[in-house]
Every structure is written in C-alpha cells, then in structure tokens.
mmCIF file of C-alpha atoms in Angstrom:
data_model
loop_
_atom_site.group_PDB
_atom_site.id
_atom_site.type_symbol
_atom_site.label_atom_id
_atom_site.label_comp_id
_atom_site.label_asym_id
_atom_site.label_seq_id
_atom_site.Cartn_x
_atom_site.Cartn_y
_atom_site.Cartn_z
ATOM 1 C CA UNK Q 1 28.631 -15.229 23.564
ATOM 2 C CA UNK Q 2 25.867 -12.970 24.851
ATOM 3 C CA UNK Q 3 23.732 -11.870 21.882
ATOM 4 C CA UNK Q 4 23.169 -8.223 21.147
ATOM 5 C CA UNK Q 5 20.149 -6.863 22.980
ATOM 6 C CA UNK Q 6 17.767 -4.292 21.516
ATOM 7 C CA UNK Q 7 14.639 -2.491 22.582
ATOM 8 C CA UNK Q 8 13.015 -3.416 19.277
ATOM 9 C CA UNK Q 9 13.969 -5.278 16.125
ATOM 10 C CA UNK Q 10 12.020 -4.180 13.043
ATOM 11 C CA UNK Q 11 11.878 -6.941 10.441
ATOM 12 C CA UNK Q 12 11.402 -5.412 6.982
ATOM 13 C CA UNK Q 13 12.612 -2.083 5.620
ATOM 14 C CA UNK Q 14 9.707 -1.004 3.416
ATOM 15 C CA UNK Q 15 7.636 2.102 4.207
ATOM 16 C CA UNK Q 16 6.007 0.498 7.281
ATOM 17 C CA UNK Q 17 9.196 -0.840 8.839
ATOM 18 C CA UNK Q 18 11.319 2.209 8.011
ATOM 19 C CA UNK Q 19 8.673 4.543 9.475
ATOM 20 C CA UNK Q 20 8.397 2.502 12.664
ATOM 21 C CA UNK Q 21 12.188 2.378 13.048
ATOM 22 C CA UNK Q 22 12.474 6.122 12.481
ATOM 23 C CA UNK Q 23 9.740 7.020 14.963
ATOM 24 C CA UNK Q 24 11.228 4.831 17.694
ATOM 25 C CA UNK Q 25 14.818 5.958 17.058
ATOM 26 C CA UNK Q 26 13.720 9.584 17.386
ATOM 27 C CA UNK Q 27 12.390 8.712 20.852
ATOM 28 C CA UNK Q 28 15.763 7.373 21.921
ATOM 29 C CA UNK Q 29 14.918 3.658 21.679
ATOM 30 C CA UNK Q 30 17.596 1.148 20.664
ATOM 31 C CA UNK Q 31 16.311 0.054 17.265
ATOM 32 C CA UNK Q 32 17.674 -2.446 14.774
ATOM 33 C CA UNK Q 33 16.176 -2.381 11.281
ATOM 34 C CA UNK Q 34 16.644 -5.757 9.591
ATOM 35 C CA UNK Q 35 16.172 -5.383 5.863
ATOM 36 C CA UNK Q 36 16.495 -7.796 2.971
ATOM 37 C CA UNK Q 37 18.629 -5.874 0.497
ATOM 38 C CA UNK Q 38 17.893 -5.558 -3.195
ATOM 39 C CA UNK Q 39 14.135 -6.139 -3.214
ATOM 40 C CA UNK Q 40 11.791 -3.608 -4.835
ATOM 41 C CA UNK Q 41 8.046 -4.078 -4.516
ATOM 42 C CA UNK Q 42 5.892 -3.719 -7.645
ATOM 43 C CA UNK Q 43 3.958 -0.528 -7.119
ATOM 44 C CA UNK Q 44 2.443 2.287 -9.125
ATOM 45 C CA UNK Q 45 4.191 4.629 -6.700
ATOM 46 C CA UNK Q 46 1.275 6.984 -6.004
ATOM 47 C CA UNK Q 47 1.291 8.978 -2.756
ATOM 48 C CA UNK Q 48 -1.248 11.592 -1.609
ATOM 49 C CA UNK Q 49 -0.356 15.072 -0.341
ATOM 50 C CA UNK Q 50 -1.517 14.020 3.142
ATOM 51 C CA UNK Q 51 1.305 11.464 3.290
ATOM 52 C CA UNK Q 52 3.854 14.130 2.462
ATOM 53 C CA UNK Q 53 2.505 16.414 5.176
ATOM 54 C CA UNK Q 54 2.052 13.746 7.823
ATOM 55 C CA UNK Q 55 5.417 12.043 7.348
ATOM 56 C CA UNK Q 56 7.545 15.059 6.316
ATOM 57 C CA UNK Q 57 8.369 13.784 2.831
ATOM 58 C CA UNK Q 58 10.299 16.313 0.719
ATOM 59 C CA UNK Q 59 8.960 17.166 -2.719
ATOM 60 C CA UNK Q 60 12.394 16.340 -4.156
ATOM 61 C CA UNK Q 61 11.465 12.648 -3.883
ATOM 62 C CA UNK Q 62 8.621 13.076 -6.379
ATOM 63 C CA UNK Q 63 9.479 11.999 -9.915
ATOM 64 C CA UNK Q 64 6.152 13.282 -11.268
ATOM 65 C CA UNK Q 65 2.942 15.009 -10.230
ATOM 66 C CA UNK Q 66 -0.235 13.628 -11.725
ATOM 67 C CA UNK Q 67 -2.937 16.268 -12.044
ATOM 68 C CA UNK Q 68 -5.504 14.114 -13.813
ATOM 69 C CA UNK Q 69 -6.744 10.535 -13.878
ATOM 70 C CA UNK Q 70 -8.238 8.717 -16.856
ATOM 71 C CA UNK Q 71 -10.690 5.874 -16.199
ATOM 72 C CA UNK Q 72 -11.014 3.500 -19.163
ATOM 73 C CA UNK Q 73 -14.061 1.229 -19.438
ATOM 74 C CA UNK Q 74 -14.312 -2.199 -21.129
ATOM 75 C CA UNK Q 75 -15.883 -0.494 -24.167
ATOM 76 C CA UNK Q 76 -12.970 1.990 -24.211
ATOM 77 C CA UNK Q 77 -15.066 4.852 -22.857
ATOM 78 C CA UNK Q 78 -12.577 7.294 -21.342
ATOM 79 C CA UNK Q 79 -13.477 9.510 -18.421
ATOM 80 C CA UNK Q 80 -10.864 12.160 -17.654
ATOM 81 C CA UNK Q 81 -10.926 13.575 -14.152
ATOM 82 C CA UNK Q 82 -8.969 16.719 -13.320
ATOM 83 C CA UNK Q 83 -7.529 16.811 -9.809
ATOM 84 C CA UNK Q 84 -8.421 20.294 -8.697
ATOM 85 C CA UNK Q 85 -6.295 22.083 -6.084
ATOM 86 C CA UNK Q 86 -3.986 19.134 -5.686
ATOM 87 C CA UNK Q 87 -2.052 16.318 -7.281
ATOM 88 C CA UNK Q 88 -1.093 12.687 -6.936
ATOM 89 C CA UNK Q 89 2.592 12.443 -6.126
ATOM 90 C CA UNK Q 90 4.552 9.738 -7.932
ATOM 91 C CA UNK Q 91 7.647 8.133 -6.425
ATOM 92 C CA UNK Q 92 10.109 5.463 -7.487
ATOM 93 C CA UNK Q 93 9.907 2.851 -4.754
ATOM 94 C CA UNK Q 94 13.591 1.965 -4.948
ATOM 95 C CA UNK Q 95 14.578 5.565 -4.189
ATOM 96 C CA UNK Q 96 11.673 6.333 -1.855
ATOM 97 C CA UNK Q 97 12.087 3.268 0.386
ATOM 98 C CA UNK Q 98 15.852 3.763 0.577
ATOM 99 C CA UNK Q 99 15.392 7.392 1.621
ATOM 100 C CA UNK Q 100 13.051 6.292 4.419
ATOM 101 C CA UNK Q 101 15.599 3.721 5.630
ATOM 102 C CA UNK Q 102 18.415 6.244 5.544
ATOM 103 C CA UNK Q 103 16.319 8.734 7.504
ATOM 104 C CA UNK Q 104 15.790 6.126 10.218
ATOM 105 C CA UNK Q 105 19.541 5.543 10.371
ATOM 106 C CA UNK Q 106 20.256 9.279 10.546
ATOM 107 C CA UNK Q 107 17.935 9.477 13.532
ATOM 108 C CA UNK Q 108 19.647 6.675 15.431
ATOM 109 C CA UNK Q 109 18.453 3.291 14.142
ATOM 110 C CA UNK Q 110 21.035 0.664 13.223
ATOM 111 C CA UNK Q 111 20.437 -0.945 9.843
ATOM 112 C CA UNK Q 112 21.509 -4.455 9.040
ATOM 113 C CA UNK Q 113 21.093 -6.416 5.829
ATOM 114 C CA UNK Q 114 19.842 -9.955 6.282
ATOM 115 C CA UNK Q 115 17.147 -12.523 5.639
ATOM 116 C CA UNK Q 116 14.814 -13.226 8.582
ATOM 117 C CA UNK Q 117 14.575 -16.942 9.442
ATOM 118 C CA UNK Q 118 12.735 -17.471 12.699
ATOM 119 C CA UNK Q 119 11.722 -16.263 16.135
ATOM 120 C CA UNK Q 120 12.851 -17.941 19.324
ATOM 121 C CA UNK Q 121 12.924 -17.488 23.097
ATOM 122 C CA UNK Q 122 15.773 -16.938 25.506
ATOM 123 C CA UNK Q 123 15.887 -18.756 28.843
ATOM 124 C CA UNK Q 124 14.209 -15.763 30.494
ATOM 125 C CA UNK Q 125 11.499 -15.600 27.810
ATOM 126 C CA UNK Q 126 12.908 -12.686 25.824
ATOM 127 C CA UNK Q 127 12.383 -12.743 22.063
ATOM 128 C CA UNK Q 128 15.207 -13.919 19.839
ATOM 129 C CA UNK Q 129 15.413 -13.047 16.147
ATOM 130 C CA UNK Q 130 17.430 -15.393 13.949
ATOM 131 C CA UNK Q 131 18.508 -14.169 10.543
ATOM 132 C CA UNK Q 132 21.003 -15.017 7.845
ATOM 133 C CA UNK Q 133 23.422 -12.520 6.347
ATOM 134 C CA UNK Q 134 22.571 -12.368 2.654
ATOM 135 C CA UNK Q 135 21.221 -15.622 1.228
ATOM 136 C CA UNK Q 136 24.107 -17.925 2.060
ATOM 137 C CA UNK Q 137 25.775 -16.145 4.970
ATOM 138 C CA UNK Q 138 26.170 -17.262 8.555
ATOM 139 C CA UNK Q 139 23.171 -17.370 10.846
ATOM 140 C CA UNK Q 140 23.031 -14.562 13.395
ATOM 141 C CA UNK Q 141 20.920 -14.026 16.511
ATOM 142 C CA UNK Q 142 19.525 -10.896 18.125
ATOM 143 C CA UNK Q 143 17.927 -10.544 21.540
ATOM 144 C CA UNK Q 144 15.135 -7.973 21.797
ATOM 145 C CA UNK Q 145 12.335 -6.830 24.030
ATOM 146 C CA UNK Q 146 9.910 -6.388 21.131
ATOM 147 C CA UNK Q 147 9.581 -7.217 17.434
ATOM 148 C CA UNK Q 148 7.752 -5.323 14.691
ATOM 149 C CA UNK Q 149 6.945 -7.595 11.761
ATOM 150 C CA UNK Q 150 6.872 -5.484 8.601
ATOM 151 C CA UNK Q 151 8.034 -8.220 6.254
ATOM 152 C CA UNK Q 152 5.315 -8.178 3.617
ATOM 153 C CA UNK Q 153 2.116 -9.943 2.667
ATOM 154 C CA UNK Q 154 3.531 -13.434 3.258
ATOM 155 C CA UNK Q 155 5.051 -12.360 6.566
ATOM 156 C CA UNK Q 156 7.141 -15.026 8.225
ATOM 157 C CA UNK Q 157 6.965 -13.073 11.480
ATOM 158 C CA UNK Q 158 3.156 -13.216 11.356
ATOM 159 C CA UNK Q 159 3.091 -16.932 10.547
ATOM 160 C CA UNK Q 160 5.348 -17.739 13.483
ATOM 161 C CA UNK Q 161 4.069 -15.272 16.094
ATOM 162 C CA UNK Q 162 0.356 -15.578 15.238
ATOM 163 C CA UNK Q 163 0.004 -19.105 13.819
ATOM 164 C CA UNK Q 164 -3.786 -19.225 14.302
ATOM 165 C CA UNK Q 165 -4.419 -16.327 11.919
ATOM 166 C CA UNK Q 166 -6.284 -17.212 8.751
ATOM 167 C CA UNK Q 167 -4.490 -16.065 5.597
ATOM 168 C CA UNK Q 168 -6.186 -13.087 3.977
ATOM 169 C CA UNK Q 169 -7.093 -13.046 0.266
ATOM 170 C CA UNK Q 170 -4.466 -11.468 -1.961
ATOM 171 C CA UNK Q 171 -4.269 -9.875 -5.357
ATOM 172 C CA UNK Q 172 -1.020 -10.657 -7.145
ATOM 173 C CA UNK Q 173 0.372 -7.473 -8.687
ATOM 174 C CA UNK Q 174 2.822 -7.395 -11.567
ATOM 175 C CA UNK Q 175 4.301 -4.412 -13.371
ATOM 176 C CA UNK Q 176 6.975 -3.509 -15.855
ATOM 177 C CA UNK Q 177 8.937 -0.288 -15.568
ATOM 178 C CA UNK Q 178 9.760 1.036 -19.024
ATOM 179 C CA UNK Q 179 11.790 3.963 -20.267
ATOM 180 C CA UNK Q 180 9.771 6.702 -21.927
ATOM 181 C CA UNK Q 181 10.996 6.941 -25.551
ATOM 182 C CA UNK Q 182 12.557 10.206 -26.685
ATOM 183 C CA UNK Q 183 9.551 10.541 -28.989
ATOM 184 C CA UNK Q 184 6.577 10.101 -26.657
ATOM 185 C CA UNK Q 185 3.748 7.973 -28.115
ATOM 186 C CA UNK Q 186 0.554 9.641 -29.305
ATOM 187 C CA UNK Q 187 -1.825 10.400 -26.464
ATOM 188 C CA UNK Q 188 0.829 10.221 -23.747
ATOM 189 C CA UNK Q 189 0.343 12.739 -20.933
ATOM 190 C CA UNK Q 190 3.115 12.912 -18.341
ATOM 191 C CA UNK Q 191 0.695 14.376 -15.794
ATOM 192 C CA UNK Q 192 -2.074 11.748 -16.085
ATOM 193 C CA UNK Q 193 -2.603 8.348 -14.443
ATOM 194 C CA UNK Q 194 -4.512 5.860 -16.599
ATOM 195 C CA UNK Q 195 -6.602 3.171 -14.874
ATOM 196 C CA UNK Q 196 -8.068 0.459 -17.118
ATOM 197 C CA UNK Q 197 -11.140 -1.491 -15.999
ATOM 198 C CA UNK Q 198 -11.465 -4.373 -18.460
ATOM 199 C CA UNK Q 199 -11.786 -8.102 -17.912
ATOM 200 C CA UNK Q 200 -9.041 -8.854 -20.429
ATOM 201 C CA UNK Q 201 -6.658 -6.658 -18.423
ATOM 202 C CA UNK Q 202 -7.819 -8.008 -15.046
ATOM 203 C CA UNK Q 203 -10.852 -10.172 -14.261
ATOM 204 C CA UNK Q 204 -11.157 -8.814 -10.717
ATOM 205 C CA UNK Q 205 -8.919 -5.758 -10.316
ATOM 206 C CA UNK Q 206 -7.565 -3.230 -12.831
ATOM 207 C CA UNK Q 207 -4.592 -2.309 -14.987
ATOM 208 C CA UNK Q 208 -2.598 0.901 -14.850
ATOM 209 C CA UNK Q 209 -0.197 3.140 -16.747
ATOM 210 C CA UNK Q 210 1.386 5.608 -14.324
ATOM 211 C CA UNK Q 211 3.908 8.331 -15.279
ATOM 212 C CA UNK Q 212 7.215 8.435 -13.410
ATOM 213 C CA UNK Q 213 9.006 11.249 -15.167
ATOM 214 C CA UNK Q 214 11.383 9.521 -17.575
ATOM 215 C CA UNK Q 215 9.818 6.120 -16.956
ATOM 216 C CA UNK Q 216 6.370 4.554 -16.632
ATOM 217 C CA UNK Q 217 4.923 1.834 -14.429
ATOM 218 C CA UNK Q 218 2.630 -0.411 -16.478
ATOM 219 C CA UNK Q 219 0.915 -3.121 -14.479
ATOM 220 C CA UNK Q 220 -2.061 -5.232 -13.550
ATOM 221 C CA UNK Q 221 -3.291 -7.306 -10.650
ATOM 222 C CA UNK Q 222 -5.560 -10.283 -10.101
ATOM 223 C CA UNK Q 223 -6.434 -12.924 -7.532
ATOM 224 C CA UNK Q 224 -7.121 -15.388 -10.370
ATOM 225 C CA UNK Q 225 -4.072 -17.681 -10.397
ATOM 226 C CA UNK Q 226 -4.859 -18.816 -13.938
ATOM 227 C CA UNK Q 227 -4.869 -15.297 -15.355
ATOM 228 C CA UNK Q 228 -1.745 -14.203 -17.258
ATOM 229 C CA UNK Q 229 -0.634 -10.862 -15.872
ATOM 230 C CA UNK Q 230 2.317 -10.729 -18.257
ATOM 231 C CA UNK Q 231 -0.025 -11.005 -21.240
ATOM 232 C CA UNK Q 232 -2.273 -8.306 -19.768
ATOM 233 C CA UNK Q 233 0.662 -5.950 -19.291
ATOM 234 C CA UNK Q 234 1.884 -6.671 -22.818
ATOM 235 C CA UNK Q 235 -1.571 -5.652 -24.097
ATOM 236 C CA UNK Q 236 -1.482 -2.449 -22.030
ATOM 237 C CA UNK Q 237 1.921 -1.614 -23.474
ATOM 238 C CA UNK Q 238 0.671 -2.095 -27.025
ATOM 239 C CA UNK Q 239 -2.371 0.103 -26.390
ATOM 240 C CA UNK Q 240 -0.161 2.819 -24.887
ATOM 241 C CA UNK Q 241 2.234 2.678 -27.855
ATOM 242 C CA UNK Q 242 5.015 1.351 -25.612
ATOM 243 C CA UNK Q 243 5.392 -2.224 -26.846
ATOM 244 C CA UNK Q 244 8.938 -1.525 -28.047
ATOM 245 C CA UNK Q 245 9.954 0.726 -25.169
ATOM 246 C CA UNK Q 246 13.020 -0.406 -23.236
ATOM 247 C CA UNK Q 247 12.067 -2.509 -20.199
ATOM 248 C CA UNK Q 248 14.081 -1.521 -17.146
ATOM 249 C CA UNK Q 249 12.743 -4.117 -14.717
ATOM 250 C CA UNK Q 250 9.878 -6.500 -14.004
ATOM 251 C CA UNK Q 251 8.456 -7.096 -10.519
ATOM 252 C CA UNK Q 252 5.632 -9.036 -8.922
ATOM 253 C CA UNK Q 253 4.276 -9.562 -5.403
ATOM 254 C CA UNK Q 254 1.042 -10.381 -3.527
ATOM 255 C CA UNK Q 255 -1.078 -7.550 -2.115
ATOM 256 C CA UNK Q 256 -3.377 -8.386 0.829
ATOM 257 C CA UNK Q 257 -6.927 -7.189 0.347
ATOM 258 C CA UNK Q 258 -8.130 -7.187 3.941
ATOM 259 C CA UNK Q 259 -6.570 -6.279 7.314
ATOM 260 C CA UNK Q 260 -5.754 -9.235 9.555
ATOM 261 C CA UNK Q 261 -8.109 -9.727 12.464
ATOM 262 C CA UNK Q 262 -5.217 -9.504 14.876
ATOM 263 C CA UNK Q 263 -1.870 -7.755 14.585
ATOM 264 C CA UNK Q 264 -0.100 -8.777 17.796
ATOM 265 C CA UNK Q 265 0.635 -11.794 19.974
ATOM 266 C CA UNK Q 266 -0.285 -9.976 23.197
ATOM 267 C CA UNK Q 267 3.278 -10.192 24.425
ATOM 268 C CA UNK Q 268 6.092 -8.778 22.295
ATOM 269 C CA UNK Q 269 5.269 -8.917 18.566
ATOM 270 C CA UNK Q 270 3.157 -6.513 16.507
ATOM 271 C CA UNK Q 271 2.650 -6.360 12.724
ATOM 272 C CA UNK Q 272 2.648 -3.400 10.322
ATOM 273 C CA UNK Q 273 2.186 -2.688 6.634
ATOM 274 C CA UNK Q 274 1.409 -5.528 4.222
ATOM 275 C CA UNK Q 275 2.121 -7.996 7.028
ATOM 276 C CA UNK Q 276 -0.946 -6.570 8.784
ATOM 277 C CA UNK Q 277 -2.964 -6.506 5.545
ATOM 278 C CA UNK Q 278 -3.347 -2.741 5.219
ATOM 279 C CA UNK Q 279 -3.640 -2.384 1.450
ATOM 280 C CA UNK Q 280 -6.850 -0.623 0.448
ATOM 281 C CA UNK Q 281 -9.291 -2.876 -1.459
ATOM 282 C CA UNK Q 282 -10.445 -1.711 -4.914
ATOM 283 C CA UNK Q 283 -7.637 0.847 -5.258
ATOM 284 C CA UNK Q 284 -4.662 -1.215 -4.080
ATOM 285 C CA UNK Q 285 -3.245 1.871 -2.382
ATOM 286 C CA UNK Q 286 -0.722 0.824 0.225
ATOM 287 C CA UNK Q 287 2.111 3.292 0.867
ATOM 288 C CA UNK Q 288 0.176 5.717 3.054
ATOM 289 C CA UNK Q 289 -1.551 2.958 5.006
ATOM 290 C CA UNK Q 290 1.731 1.085 5.470
ATOM 291 C CA UNK Q 291 3.425 4.150 6.910
ATOM 292 C CA UNK Q 292 0.473 4.916 9.166
ATOM 293 C CA UNK Q 293 0.415 1.296 10.356
ATOM 294 C CA UNK Q 294 4.156 1.522 11.047
ATOM 295 C CA UNK Q 295 3.568 4.640 13.123
ATOM 296 C CA UNK Q 296 0.800 2.988 15.142
ATOM 297 C CA UNK Q 297 3.024 -0.055 15.714
ATOM 298 C CA UNK Q 298 5.843 2.227 16.895
ATOM 299 C CA UNK Q 299 3.486 4.029 19.293
ATOM 300 C CA UNK Q 300 2.313 0.716 20.730
ATOM 301 C CA UNK Q 301 5.873 -0.560 21.171
ATOM 302 C CA UNK Q 302 6.950 2.691 22.795
ATOM 303 C CA UNK Q 303 4.134 2.352 25.332
ATOM 304 C CA UNK Q 304 5.293 -1.154 26.248
ATOM 305 C CA UNK Q 305 8.883 0.034 26.619
ATOM 306 C CA UNK Q 306 7.583 2.791 28.895
ATOM 307 C CA UNK Q 307 5.962 0.183 31.171
ATOM 308 C CA UNK Q 308 2.418 -0.205 29.838
ATOM 309 C CA UNK Q 309 0.848 -3.706 29.893
ATOM 310 C CA UNK Q 310 1.897 -5.376 26.634
ATOM 311 C CA UNK Q 311 -1.412 -7.002 25.711
ATOM 312 C CA UNK Q 312 -3.366 -3.749 25.975
ATOM 313 C CA UNK Q 313 -0.723 -1.501 24.412
ATOM 314 C CA UNK Q 314 0.044 -3.698 21.393
ATOM 315 C CA UNK Q 315 -3.640 -4.141 20.584
ATOM 316 C CA UNK Q 316 -3.898 -0.357 20.228
ATOM 317 C CA UNK Q 317 -2.007 -0.461 16.911
ATOM 318 C CA UNK Q 318 -4.843 -2.216 15.079
ATOM 319 C CA UNK Q 319 -7.606 -0.571 17.085
ATOM 320 C CA UNK Q 320 -6.448 2.951 16.261
ATOM 321 C CA UNK Q 321 -5.864 2.178 12.590
ATOM 322 C CA UNK Q 322 -9.288 0.618 12.123
ATOM 323 C CA UNK Q 323 -10.965 3.468 13.990
ATOM 324 C CA UNK Q 324 -9.472 5.856 11.426
ATOM 325 C CA UNK Q 325 -9.808 3.807 8.241
ATOM 326 C CA UNK Q 326 -11.801 0.652 8.897
ATOM 327 C CA UNK Q 327 -14.984 2.094 7.406
ATOM 328 C CA UNK Q 328 -13.186 3.122 4.210
ATOM 329 C CA UNK Q 329 -11.652 -0.351 3.851
ATOM 330 C CA UNK Q 330 -15.060 -1.965 4.356
ATOM 331 C CA UNK Q 331 -16.672 0.264 1.715
ATOM 332 C CA UNK Q 332 -13.854 -0.315 -0.774
ATOM 333 C CA UNK Q 333 -14.077 -4.066 -0.235
ATOM 334 C CA UNK Q 334 -17.775 -4.059 -1.106
ATOM 335 C CA UNK Q 335 -17.082 -1.870 -4.121
ATOM 336 C CA UNK Q 336 -14.405 -4.214 -5.443
ATOM 337 C CA UNK Q 337 -16.514 -7.333 -5.020
ATOM 338 C CA UNK Q 338 -19.497 -5.790 -6.780
ATOM 339 C CA UNK Q 339 -18.220 -3.399 -9.463
ATOM 340 C CA UNK Q 340 -15.194 -5.441 -10.561
ATOM 341 C CA UNK Q 341 -17.123 -8.697 -10.999
ATOM 342 C CA UNK Q 342 -18.048 -8.305 -14.701
ATOM 343 C CA UNK Q 343 -17.411 -6.030 -17.663
ATOM 344 C CA UNK Q 344 -21.045 -4.942 -17.609
ATOM 345 C CA UNK Q 345 -20.638 -3.680 -14.058
ATOM 346 C CA UNK Q 346 -17.237 -2.148 -14.833
ATOM 347 C CA UNK Q 347 -18.855 -0.199 -17.655
ATOM 348 C CA UNK Q 348 -21.398 1.234 -15.217
ATOM 349 C CA UNK Q 349 -18.699 1.932 -12.639
ATOM 350 C CA UNK Q 350 -16.699 4.053 -15.095
ATOM 351 C CA UNK Q 351 -19.922 5.818 -16.050
ATOM 352 C CA UNK Q 352 -20.450 6.768 -12.399
ATOM 353 C CA UNK Q 353 -16.982 8.332 -12.436
ATOM 354 C CA UNK Q 354 -18.293 10.993 -14.854
ATOM 355 C CA UNK Q 355 -20.321 12.456 -12.018
ATOM 356 C CA UNK Q 356 -18.928 15.698 -10.623
ATOM 357 C CA UNK Q 357 -19.934 14.947 -7.026
ATOM 358 C CA UNK Q 358 -18.267 11.536 -7.199
ATOM 359 C CA UNK Q 359 -15.063 13.050 -8.573
ATOM 360 C CA UNK Q 360 -14.802 15.776 -5.955
ATOM 361 C CA UNK Q 361 -15.572 13.590 -2.965
ATOM 362 C CA UNK Q 362 -13.328 10.763 -4.190
ATOM 363 C CA UNK Q 363 -10.245 12.906 -4.681
ATOM 364 C CA UNK Q 364 -10.873 14.897 -1.518
ATOM 365 C CA UNK Q 365 -10.946 11.627 0.429
ATOM 366 C CA UNK Q 366 -7.836 10.353 -1.379
ATOM 367 C CA UNK Q 367 -5.711 13.461 -0.970
ATOM 368 C CA UNK Q 368 -6.682 14.192 2.642
ATOM 369 C CA UNK Q 369 -7.340 10.634 3.872
ATOM 370 C CA UNK Q 370 -10.654 11.332 5.511
ATOM 371 C CA UNK Q 371 -14.321 11.196 4.602
ATOM 372 C CA UNK Q 372 -15.951 14.596 4.820
ATOM 373 C CA UNK Q 373 -19.401 15.072 6.250
ATOM 374 C CA UNK Q 374 -19.650 18.688 5.202
ATOM 375 C CA UNK Q 375 -21.593 17.984 2.011
ATOM 376 C CA UNK Q 376 -24.607 15.844 2.962
ATOM 377 C CA UNK Q 377 -26.543 16.759 -0.199
ATOM 378 C CA UNK Q 378 -23.678 15.565 -2.385
ATOM 379 C CA UNK Q 379 -23.579 12.253 -0.505
ATOM 380 C CA UNK Q 380 -27.336 11.914 -0.937
ATOM 381 C CA UNK Q 381 -27.119 12.609 -4.678
ATOM 382 C CA UNK Q 382 -24.367 10.012 -5.049
ATOM 383 C CA UNK Q 383 -26.457 7.470 -3.163
ATOM 384 C CA UNK Q 384 -29.406 7.868 -5.529
ATOM 385 C CA UNK Q 385 -27.171 7.839 -8.601
ATOM 386 C CA UNK Q 386 -25.471 4.648 -7.396
ATOM 387 C CA UNK Q 387 -28.839 3.040 -6.830
ATOM 388 C CA UNK Q 388 -29.896 3.954 -10.367
ATOM 389 C CA UNK Q 389 -26.785 2.268 -11.745
ATOM 390 C CA UNK Q 390 -27.230 -0.779 -9.532
ATOM 391 C CA UNK Q 391 -30.794 -1.205 -10.736
ATOM 392 C CA UNK Q 392 -29.861 -0.580 -14.361
ATOM 393 C CA UNK Q 393 -31.970 2.574 -14.591
ATOM 394 C CA UNK Q 394 -29.118 4.927 -15.446
ATOM 395 C CA UNK Q 395 -27.677 5.373 -18.907
ATOM 396 C CA UNK Q 396 -24.130 4.116 -19.402
#
C-alpha cells in the first residue's frame, strides 16, 4: 500500500508543535499532528501578556491572574513585588495544550494519537515517520516532505535526525497539583506567585507555589540527580500550610537549560520547543519560547514548501530565534550559574530584588519579551548595585 503523504508531520502536540501545526494549516499546507495522548508536562503554567497578544490566546483560558510575586530567601526574607500595569497569566497545561491542538485541527490540521518510533527514508529519499498507535497498537507509517520535531527535551526526532548533537544540560522539574482547601491556609494569596530560593528546596534552581484558581502548582527543579525533589515539594507544602491538601496529580520531566547548537538536518527536519532547548535558564520559563520556536519552525518549513533551498530556509528557525532572545538566554544562564550556586549568593540575589529599578525592568522584560533601552540610567544603577553585591559591599 502507498503510505499517506503529507507536506509536514509535526511530532509532538505541546505548545510548540500545536503552534507550528496551526500556523501551517492556516496557510493551506497538509499537516498531520502526531501527539502522544494523555501526557501533561509539569509546569507552573505562567504565561506573559505578550504571549496572549502574539498568539491570540483568549482570556477565558486563564485560571488565575497573578499580580504580585514573592521572592523568598534562604533566611526566609520575603520580598514582595507588585506587578504594575499588568499580570502573569496562569493556565492549566492540560486544558491549555488541548485548546491549542484543537485550534490547529479547526484550522485544517489532522490530529492523530500515537507514539513516535523512528524516521526512515523512502526509495526516492522522502522522509518516513513510523509510529505506533497507543503503546501496544500496530505500527503505522507516514510519508512526508518535512518533519517538525517538537517531542520534548529527550527528543527522539532530534537524536535520530541530528545524531552528532551533544545533549544539553537539563534541570529535572517535579510538581504536585493540589486542591485549594475550602478554608485557605494563613498567608495564602490567590493573586501571588511564590518563588523560593533555598538550597534545601533546590541546590541549583528554585521552588515555587503558583496559584491556579481552585488548585495550586507546588514544585521544584534541580540538575542534581541525588537531590530528592519529592522531599523538597513536601517541605514546600508544609510551609504553605498545604501538607494535607488533596493531591490531584504528580508530574515530572526534564527541562533543557540551553538551546541546541543546531535545530535542523539541512534537508527536511527542524526542531522546536523543548526539543530545541528553548527553556529560559534561571527562570525555567518555556511556554512562550516554545510557541515562538514553533512559529519559526513553521515559517522555515513553509519556505521550503514554497521552493526555497532547504538548508538555508531551515537554518532560519534557530537564527531568527537567537537573534530575538539569544542575549537574554545568555544573561540568564550566567545568572543561574552564579546566583544559584550557594545560599549566601541566593540571599544576596533576593536582596537585589528589593530594588525598584530591578523590579520594573525585570517585569517589563517578562511581560513584553524584550529588553528596553529607553532607561539607560536605570541600567547603569543596576550595574553598580549588582557589582556591590558581587563584591560583598552591599547590605543584605
């Protein structure tokens, strides 16, 4: 039998894959979205207003709006930061990701549930995608002109299509979603995200308690394989007065902390989302960057389908992303390696967060996804304050 033939097969139905499938379907391309059903990624679920504007996300998908953030130091110093003229949107990934997939289908993509197994080649050199229906179902084959690998941090598409790539370092994230008790615990604020910087919660990352309306995401992350994330989350629950709250689900997954050096094979495969390594260091933010990476991958694929040379067009996905956000990723990587390396440095880091200039510039960059140059004096003040903390001259 002649296998089905597609313009593009998107492997993975998270925010990156669903966005890529939607963009290409809207342009009239024959798109198959291959998704492994039933998987929900552990995630605090925070999205910035820029994501909602850029990707036409309705406010109805928000389960909460955080209008403040609390930074907690190792010594339990608490710095509350109001988010002026904005908010952090909170989504439930199970609902959010499914809405994105359904939107792609409404706009013309075909969705199929299955587990990706391997790539192959037809006699004429066209890409073949082999997958299995469910976990034990029959093996199926698809023929396609191009493949977008959006299948997560341990991407099988990436390992097969770009075997010479070095694996990037990962933080393993784990969270528990709990039901908010009818009697909220003391100190609970449904409009505040708590971020805990303490070695006992994470030796190299942070812990979080994020509001989700009637539920909360309580989690931690670390690259230290010997560190017990479950114990850390249990401690966070006790501190938040939620030790006895009903646990709805537990989830864990690796988060890449650096973009891959290459996202395409120069021929017919390009990566997006966690498969490409686009999770922001230090913050762990990934939804916006995944969707943007999916859009760049879709643009590159569309160019190839329109007749552009594959090697040049596919390389544009990474080039354009890094031109927009490479500097931010580099800065955040340095910040994570330095400030998260000891409780003494974490204490100073939280102290820096008291600074008004730091707060305004940080949240402006987060909400609008760009670094402003309009306030050079503020940047200069932050530089000197950072230097004072680095040299131990500032008070904690």
